[in-house]
PDB file of C-alpha atoms in Angstrom:
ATOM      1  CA  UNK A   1       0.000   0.000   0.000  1.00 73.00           C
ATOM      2  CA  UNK A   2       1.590   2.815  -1.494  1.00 72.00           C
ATOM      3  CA  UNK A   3       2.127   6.743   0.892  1.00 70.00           C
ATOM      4  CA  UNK A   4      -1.008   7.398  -1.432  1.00 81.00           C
ATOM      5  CA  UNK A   5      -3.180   4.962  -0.182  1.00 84.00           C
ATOM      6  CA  UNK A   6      -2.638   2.274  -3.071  1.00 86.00           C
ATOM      7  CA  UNK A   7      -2.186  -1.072  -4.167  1.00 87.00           C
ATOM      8  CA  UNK A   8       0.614  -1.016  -5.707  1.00 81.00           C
ATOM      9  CA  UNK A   9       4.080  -3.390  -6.635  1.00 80.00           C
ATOM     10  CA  UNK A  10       6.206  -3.447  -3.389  1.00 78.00           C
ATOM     11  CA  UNK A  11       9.331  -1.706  -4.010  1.00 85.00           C
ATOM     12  CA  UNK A  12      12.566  -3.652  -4.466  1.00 93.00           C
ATOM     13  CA  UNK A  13      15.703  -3.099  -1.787  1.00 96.00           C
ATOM     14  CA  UNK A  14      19.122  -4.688  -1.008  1.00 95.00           C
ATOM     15  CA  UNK A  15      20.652  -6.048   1.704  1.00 95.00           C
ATOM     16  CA  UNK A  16      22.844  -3.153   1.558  1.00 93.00           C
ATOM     17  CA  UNK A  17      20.400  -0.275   0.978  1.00 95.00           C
ATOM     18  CA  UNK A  18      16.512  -0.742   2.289  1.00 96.00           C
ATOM     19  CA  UNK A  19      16.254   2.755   2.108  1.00 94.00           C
ATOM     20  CA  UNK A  20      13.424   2.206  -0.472  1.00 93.00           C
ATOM     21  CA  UNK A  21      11.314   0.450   2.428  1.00 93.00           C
ATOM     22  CA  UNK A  22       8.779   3.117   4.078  1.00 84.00           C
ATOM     23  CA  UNK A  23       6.447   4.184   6.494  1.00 80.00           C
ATOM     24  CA  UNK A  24       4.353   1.304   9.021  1.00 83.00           C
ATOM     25  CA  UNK A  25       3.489  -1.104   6.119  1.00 85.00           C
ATOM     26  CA  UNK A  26       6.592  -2.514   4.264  1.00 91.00           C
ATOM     27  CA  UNK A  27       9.554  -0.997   6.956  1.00 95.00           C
ATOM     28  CA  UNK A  28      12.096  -3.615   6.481  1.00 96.00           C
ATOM     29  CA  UNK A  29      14.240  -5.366   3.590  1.00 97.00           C
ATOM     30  CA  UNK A  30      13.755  -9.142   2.962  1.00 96.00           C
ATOM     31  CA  UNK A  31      16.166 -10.400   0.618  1.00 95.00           C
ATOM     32  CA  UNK A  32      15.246  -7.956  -2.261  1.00 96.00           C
ATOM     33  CA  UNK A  33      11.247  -6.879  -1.035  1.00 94.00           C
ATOM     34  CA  UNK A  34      10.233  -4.370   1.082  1.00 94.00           C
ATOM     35  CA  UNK A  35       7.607  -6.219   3.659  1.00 94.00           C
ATOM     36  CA  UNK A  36       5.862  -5.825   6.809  1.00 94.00           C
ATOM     37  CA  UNK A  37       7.608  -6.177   9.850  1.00 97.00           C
ATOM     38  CA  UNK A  38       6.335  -9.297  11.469  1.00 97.00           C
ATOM     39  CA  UNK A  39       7.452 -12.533  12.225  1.00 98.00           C
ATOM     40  CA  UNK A  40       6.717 -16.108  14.476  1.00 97.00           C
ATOM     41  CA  UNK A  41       9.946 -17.704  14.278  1.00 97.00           C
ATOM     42  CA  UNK A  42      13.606 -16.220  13.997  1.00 97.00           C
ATOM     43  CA  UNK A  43      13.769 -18.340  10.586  1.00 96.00           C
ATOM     44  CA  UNK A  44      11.579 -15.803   9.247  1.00 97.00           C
ATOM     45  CA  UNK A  45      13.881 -13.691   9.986  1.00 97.00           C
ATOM     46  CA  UNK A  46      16.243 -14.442   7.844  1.00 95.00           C
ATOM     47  CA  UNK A  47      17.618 -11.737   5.140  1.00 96.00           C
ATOM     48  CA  UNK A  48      15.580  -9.209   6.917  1.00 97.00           C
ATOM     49  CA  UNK A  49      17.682  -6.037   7.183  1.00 97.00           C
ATOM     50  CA  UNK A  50      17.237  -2.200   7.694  1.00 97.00           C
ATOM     51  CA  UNK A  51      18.436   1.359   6.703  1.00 96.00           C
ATOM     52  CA  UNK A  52      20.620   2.836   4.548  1.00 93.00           C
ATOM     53  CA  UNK A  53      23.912   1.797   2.797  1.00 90.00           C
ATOM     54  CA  UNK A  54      26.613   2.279   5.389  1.00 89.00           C
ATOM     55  CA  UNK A  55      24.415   2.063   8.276  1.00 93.00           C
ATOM     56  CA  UNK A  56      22.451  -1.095   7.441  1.00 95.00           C
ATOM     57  CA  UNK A  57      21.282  -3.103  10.360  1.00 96.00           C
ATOM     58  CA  UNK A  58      20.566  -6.974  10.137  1.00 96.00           C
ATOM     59  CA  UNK A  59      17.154  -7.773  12.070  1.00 97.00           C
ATOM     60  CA  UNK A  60      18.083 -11.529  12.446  1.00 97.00           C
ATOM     61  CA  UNK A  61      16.055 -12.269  15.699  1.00 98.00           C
ATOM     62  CA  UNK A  62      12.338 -12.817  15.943  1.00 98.00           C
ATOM     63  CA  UNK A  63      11.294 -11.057  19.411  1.00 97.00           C
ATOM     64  CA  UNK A  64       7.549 -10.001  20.373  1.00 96.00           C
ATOM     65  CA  UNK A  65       6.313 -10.930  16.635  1.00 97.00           C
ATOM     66  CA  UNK A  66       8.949  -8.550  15.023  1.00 97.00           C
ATOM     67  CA  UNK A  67      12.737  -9.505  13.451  1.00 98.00           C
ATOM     68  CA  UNK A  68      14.664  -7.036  15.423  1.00 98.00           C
ATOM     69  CA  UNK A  69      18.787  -6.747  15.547  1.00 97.00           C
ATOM     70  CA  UNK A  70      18.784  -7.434  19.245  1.00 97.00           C
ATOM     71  CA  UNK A  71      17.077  -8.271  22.428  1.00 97.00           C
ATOM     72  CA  UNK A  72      17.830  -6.276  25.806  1.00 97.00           C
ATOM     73  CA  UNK A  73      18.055  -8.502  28.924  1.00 95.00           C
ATOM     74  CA  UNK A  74      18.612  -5.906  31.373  1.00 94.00           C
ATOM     75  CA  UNK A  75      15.631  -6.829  33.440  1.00 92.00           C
ATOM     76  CA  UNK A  76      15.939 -10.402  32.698  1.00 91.00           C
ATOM     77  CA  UNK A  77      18.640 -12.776  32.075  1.00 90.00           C
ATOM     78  CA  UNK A  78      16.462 -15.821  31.834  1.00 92.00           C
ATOM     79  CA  UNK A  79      14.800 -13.980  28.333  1.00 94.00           C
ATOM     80  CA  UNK A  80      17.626 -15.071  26.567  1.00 94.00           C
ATOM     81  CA  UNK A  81      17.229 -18.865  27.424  1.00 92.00           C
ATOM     82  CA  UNK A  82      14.393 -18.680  24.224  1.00 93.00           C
ATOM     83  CA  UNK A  83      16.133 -16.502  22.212  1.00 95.00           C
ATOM     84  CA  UNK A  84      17.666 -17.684  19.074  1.00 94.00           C
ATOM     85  CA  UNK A  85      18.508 -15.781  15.612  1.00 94.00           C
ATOM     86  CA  UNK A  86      17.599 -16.803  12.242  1.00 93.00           C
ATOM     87  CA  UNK A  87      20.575 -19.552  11.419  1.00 86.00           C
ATOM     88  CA  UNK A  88      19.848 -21.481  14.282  1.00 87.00           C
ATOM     89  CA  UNK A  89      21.918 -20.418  16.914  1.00 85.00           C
ATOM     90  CA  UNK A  90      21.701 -19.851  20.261  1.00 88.00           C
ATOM     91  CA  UNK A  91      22.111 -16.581  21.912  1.00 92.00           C
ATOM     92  CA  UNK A  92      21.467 -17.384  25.873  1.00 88.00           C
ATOM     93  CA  UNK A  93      23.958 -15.606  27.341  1.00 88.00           C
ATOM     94  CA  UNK A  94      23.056 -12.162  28.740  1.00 91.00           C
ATOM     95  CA  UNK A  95      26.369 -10.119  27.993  1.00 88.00           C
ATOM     96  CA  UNK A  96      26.432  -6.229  27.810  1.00 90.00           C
ATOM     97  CA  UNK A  97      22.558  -6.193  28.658  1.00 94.00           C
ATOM     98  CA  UNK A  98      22.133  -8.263  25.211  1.00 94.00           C
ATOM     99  CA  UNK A  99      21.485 -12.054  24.539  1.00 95.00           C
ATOM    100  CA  UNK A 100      24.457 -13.397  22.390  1.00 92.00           C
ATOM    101  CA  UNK A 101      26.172 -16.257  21.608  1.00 85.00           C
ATOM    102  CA  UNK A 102      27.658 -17.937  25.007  1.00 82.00           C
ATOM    103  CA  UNK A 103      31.319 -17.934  23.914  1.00 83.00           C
ATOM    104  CA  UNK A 104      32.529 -21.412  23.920  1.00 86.00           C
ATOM    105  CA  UNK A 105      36.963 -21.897  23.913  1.00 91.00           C
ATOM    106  CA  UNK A 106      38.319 -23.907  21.080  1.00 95.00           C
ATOM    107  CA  UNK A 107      41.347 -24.649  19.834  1.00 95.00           C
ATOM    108  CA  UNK A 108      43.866 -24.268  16.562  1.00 97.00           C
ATOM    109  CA  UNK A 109      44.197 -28.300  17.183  1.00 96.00           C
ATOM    110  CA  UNK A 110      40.928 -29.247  18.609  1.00 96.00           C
ATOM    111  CA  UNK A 111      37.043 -28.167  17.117  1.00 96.00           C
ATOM    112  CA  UNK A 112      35.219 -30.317  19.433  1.00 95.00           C
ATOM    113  CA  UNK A 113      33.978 -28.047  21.475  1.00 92.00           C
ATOM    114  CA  UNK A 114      31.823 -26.640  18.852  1.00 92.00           C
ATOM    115  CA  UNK A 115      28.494 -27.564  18.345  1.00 85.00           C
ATOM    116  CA  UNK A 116      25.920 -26.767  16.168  1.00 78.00           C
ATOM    117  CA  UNK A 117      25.250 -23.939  16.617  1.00 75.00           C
ATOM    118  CA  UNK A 118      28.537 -22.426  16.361  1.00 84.00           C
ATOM    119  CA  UNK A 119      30.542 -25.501  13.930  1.00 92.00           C
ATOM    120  CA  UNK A 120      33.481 -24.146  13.360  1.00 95.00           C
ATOM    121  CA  UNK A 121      36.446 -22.601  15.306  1.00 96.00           C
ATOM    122  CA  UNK A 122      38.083 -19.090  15.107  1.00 95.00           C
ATOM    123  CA  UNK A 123      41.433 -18.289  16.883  1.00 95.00           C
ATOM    124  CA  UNK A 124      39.564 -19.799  20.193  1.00 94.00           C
ATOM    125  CA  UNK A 125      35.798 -19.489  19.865  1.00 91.00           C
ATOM    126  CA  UNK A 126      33.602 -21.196  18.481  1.00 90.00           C
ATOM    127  CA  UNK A 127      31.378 -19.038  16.091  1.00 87.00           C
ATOM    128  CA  UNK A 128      28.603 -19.856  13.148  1.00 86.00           C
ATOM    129  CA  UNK A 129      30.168 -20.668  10.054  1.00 92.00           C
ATOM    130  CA  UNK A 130      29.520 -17.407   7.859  1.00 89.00           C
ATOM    131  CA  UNK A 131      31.937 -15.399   6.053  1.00 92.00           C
ATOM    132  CA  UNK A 132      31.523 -12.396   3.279  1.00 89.00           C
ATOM    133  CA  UNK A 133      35.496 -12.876   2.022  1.00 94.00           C
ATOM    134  CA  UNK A 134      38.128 -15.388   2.734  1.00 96.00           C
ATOM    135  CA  UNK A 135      40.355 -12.572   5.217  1.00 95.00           C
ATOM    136  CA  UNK A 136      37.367 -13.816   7.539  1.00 95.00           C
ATOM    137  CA  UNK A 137      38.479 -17.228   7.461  1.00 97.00           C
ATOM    138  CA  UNK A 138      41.621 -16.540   8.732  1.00 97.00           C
ATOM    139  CA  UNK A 139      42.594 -19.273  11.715  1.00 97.00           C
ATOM    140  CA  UNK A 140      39.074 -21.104  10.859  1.00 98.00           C
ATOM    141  CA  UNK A 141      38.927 -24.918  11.729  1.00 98.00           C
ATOM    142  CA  UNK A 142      36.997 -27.611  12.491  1.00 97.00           C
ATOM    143  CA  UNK A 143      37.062 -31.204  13.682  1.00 96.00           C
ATOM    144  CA  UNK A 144      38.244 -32.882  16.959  1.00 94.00           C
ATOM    145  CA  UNK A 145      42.089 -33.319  18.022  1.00 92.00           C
ATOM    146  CA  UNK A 146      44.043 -35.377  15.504  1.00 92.00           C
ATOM    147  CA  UNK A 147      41.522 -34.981  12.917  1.00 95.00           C
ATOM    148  CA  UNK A 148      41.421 -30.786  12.333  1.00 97.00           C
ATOM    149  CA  UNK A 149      39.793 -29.526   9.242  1.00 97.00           C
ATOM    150  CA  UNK A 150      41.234 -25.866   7.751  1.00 98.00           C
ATOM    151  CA  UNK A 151      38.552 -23.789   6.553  1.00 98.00           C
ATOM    152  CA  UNK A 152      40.628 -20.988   5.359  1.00 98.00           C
ATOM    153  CA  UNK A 153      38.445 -20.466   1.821  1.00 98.00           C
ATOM    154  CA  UNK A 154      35.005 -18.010   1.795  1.00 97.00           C
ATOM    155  CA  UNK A 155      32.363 -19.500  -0.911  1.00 95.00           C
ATOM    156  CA  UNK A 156      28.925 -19.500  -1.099  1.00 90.00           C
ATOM    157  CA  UNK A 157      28.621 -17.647   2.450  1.00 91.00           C
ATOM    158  CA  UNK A 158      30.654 -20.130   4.622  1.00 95.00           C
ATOM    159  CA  UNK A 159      34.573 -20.967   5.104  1.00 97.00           C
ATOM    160  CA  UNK A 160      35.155 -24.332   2.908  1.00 98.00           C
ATOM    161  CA  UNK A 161      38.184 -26.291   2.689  1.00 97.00           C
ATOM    162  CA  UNK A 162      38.488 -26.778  -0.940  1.00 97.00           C
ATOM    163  CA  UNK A 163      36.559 -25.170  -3.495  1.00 97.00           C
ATOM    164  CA  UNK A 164      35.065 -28.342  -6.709  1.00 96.00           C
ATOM    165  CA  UNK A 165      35.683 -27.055 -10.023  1.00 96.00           C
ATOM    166  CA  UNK A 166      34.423 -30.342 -11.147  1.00 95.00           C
ATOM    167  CA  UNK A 167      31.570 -28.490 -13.697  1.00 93.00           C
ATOM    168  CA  UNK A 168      33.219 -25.568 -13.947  1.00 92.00           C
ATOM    169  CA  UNK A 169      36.608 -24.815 -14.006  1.00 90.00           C
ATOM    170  CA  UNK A 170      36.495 -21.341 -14.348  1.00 93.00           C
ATOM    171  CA  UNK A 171      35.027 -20.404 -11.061  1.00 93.00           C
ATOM    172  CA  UNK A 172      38.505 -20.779 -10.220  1.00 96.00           C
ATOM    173  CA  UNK A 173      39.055 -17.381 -11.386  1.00 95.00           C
ATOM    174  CA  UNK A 174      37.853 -16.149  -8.146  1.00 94.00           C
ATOM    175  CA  UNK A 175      38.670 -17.784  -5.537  1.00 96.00           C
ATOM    176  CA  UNK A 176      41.252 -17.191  -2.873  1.00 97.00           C
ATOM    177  CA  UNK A 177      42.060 -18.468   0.775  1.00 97.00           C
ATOM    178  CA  UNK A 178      42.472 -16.585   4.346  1.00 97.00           C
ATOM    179  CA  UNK A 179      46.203 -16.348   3.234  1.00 96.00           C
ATOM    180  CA  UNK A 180      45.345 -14.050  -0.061  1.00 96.00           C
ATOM    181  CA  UNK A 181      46.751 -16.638  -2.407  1.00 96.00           C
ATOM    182  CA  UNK A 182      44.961 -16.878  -5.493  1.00 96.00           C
ATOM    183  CA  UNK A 183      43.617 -20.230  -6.424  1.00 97.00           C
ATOM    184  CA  UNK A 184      42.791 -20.144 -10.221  1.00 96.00           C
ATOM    185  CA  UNK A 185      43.770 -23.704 -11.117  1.00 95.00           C
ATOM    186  CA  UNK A 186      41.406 -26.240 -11.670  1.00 95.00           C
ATOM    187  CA  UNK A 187      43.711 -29.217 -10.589  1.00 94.00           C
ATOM    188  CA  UNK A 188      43.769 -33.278 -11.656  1.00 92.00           C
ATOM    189  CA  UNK A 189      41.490 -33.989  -8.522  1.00 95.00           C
ATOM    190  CA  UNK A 190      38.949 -31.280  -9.428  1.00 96.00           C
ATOM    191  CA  UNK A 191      40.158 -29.087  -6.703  1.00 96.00           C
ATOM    192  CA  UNK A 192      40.496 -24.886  -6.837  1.00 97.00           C
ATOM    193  CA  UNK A 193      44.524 -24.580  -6.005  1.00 97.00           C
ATOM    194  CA  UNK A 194      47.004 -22.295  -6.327  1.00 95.00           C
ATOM    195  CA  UNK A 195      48.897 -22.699 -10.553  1.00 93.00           C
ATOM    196  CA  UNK A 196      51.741 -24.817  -9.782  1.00 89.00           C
ATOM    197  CA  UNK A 197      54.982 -23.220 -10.734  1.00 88.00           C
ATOM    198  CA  UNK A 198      57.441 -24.246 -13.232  1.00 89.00           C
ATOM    199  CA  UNK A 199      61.099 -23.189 -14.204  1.00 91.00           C
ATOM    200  CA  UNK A 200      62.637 -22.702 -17.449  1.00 93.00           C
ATOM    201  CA  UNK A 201      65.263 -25.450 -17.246  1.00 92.00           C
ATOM    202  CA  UNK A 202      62.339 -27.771 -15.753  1.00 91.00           C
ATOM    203  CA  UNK A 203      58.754 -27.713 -16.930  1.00 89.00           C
TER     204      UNK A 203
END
């Protein structure tokens, strides 16, 4: 419903910019759709951001029927023992007067601390596995002592350990670990790796 009163298409927005979301009817950015402001369950929550682009504000947690960005426990700890955001995870601590994520150690050598909630572990916590580059995998593992997985590569959203090029070998082109090494070979095993070098007395 349009500022004059009609029925019109809802206006699209980014996750970046939901500046073209007005007034009390479609406030908020979902994925590219300006929409109401009302929710059941966190998972409805997902993709669900606010204002403008440098100042956008992710509204990942479903609270009193509305996806806000965060939920004040000031007056009560024990709130944040329902609170969850939209990927699943857990925030019942009450830190700072918010609920978050209780911060569980880790190790370099040993994951298993990490549950599902937060899978993977960074420097010493464990944390949910999403990442917009692969700088944010930096010192990213997983797995239990002996058996420690690197996750230093960013694609699709999460840190990987090894990118397929199996249909595709060009979406090599793009893809680079934690490290900043460029990975733009498609190797015999179908994996994204850095070109291997060669030498002019020995190719």
């Amino acid at each position: 419903c349009s500022s004059s009163n009609k029925c019109v298409v809802p206006p699209t927005c980014s996750q970046t910019d939901a500046t073209a979301c007005t007034g009390s009817s479609t406030p908020v950015c979902k994925a590219t759709t300006c929409v109401a402001n009302s929710c059941t369950a966190s998972s409805e929550c997902a993709n669900v951001v606010s204002g403008a682009s440098g100042s956008i504000v992710t509204r990942d947690i479903c609270h009193s029927n509305e996806c806000v960005a965060e939920v004040d426990c000031t007056s009560d700890a024990t709130i944040c023992n329902s609170v969850t955001n939209s990927a699943g995870v857990a925030l019942s601590s009450c830190t700072a007067n918010k609920c978050v994520a209780p911060v569980v150690s880790c190790s370099q050598t040993d994951a298993s601390a990490c549950t599902s909630g937060t899978p993977v572990c960074k420097d010493t916590t464990c944390v949910a596995n999403s990442c917009a580059n692969s700088g944010e995998c930096a010192n990213v593992v997983s797995g239990g002592s002996g058996s420690i997985v690197t996750l230093d590569i960013c694609n699709g959203g999460t840190c990987v350990t090894e990118v397929d090029c199996t249909s595709d070998a060009t979406l090599c082109s793009s893809v680079t670990n934690a490290a900043g090494d460029a990975l733009t070979s498609c190797s015999s095993s179908n994996k994204c790796v850095v070109p291997p070098t060669c030498s002019q007395t020995d190719a």
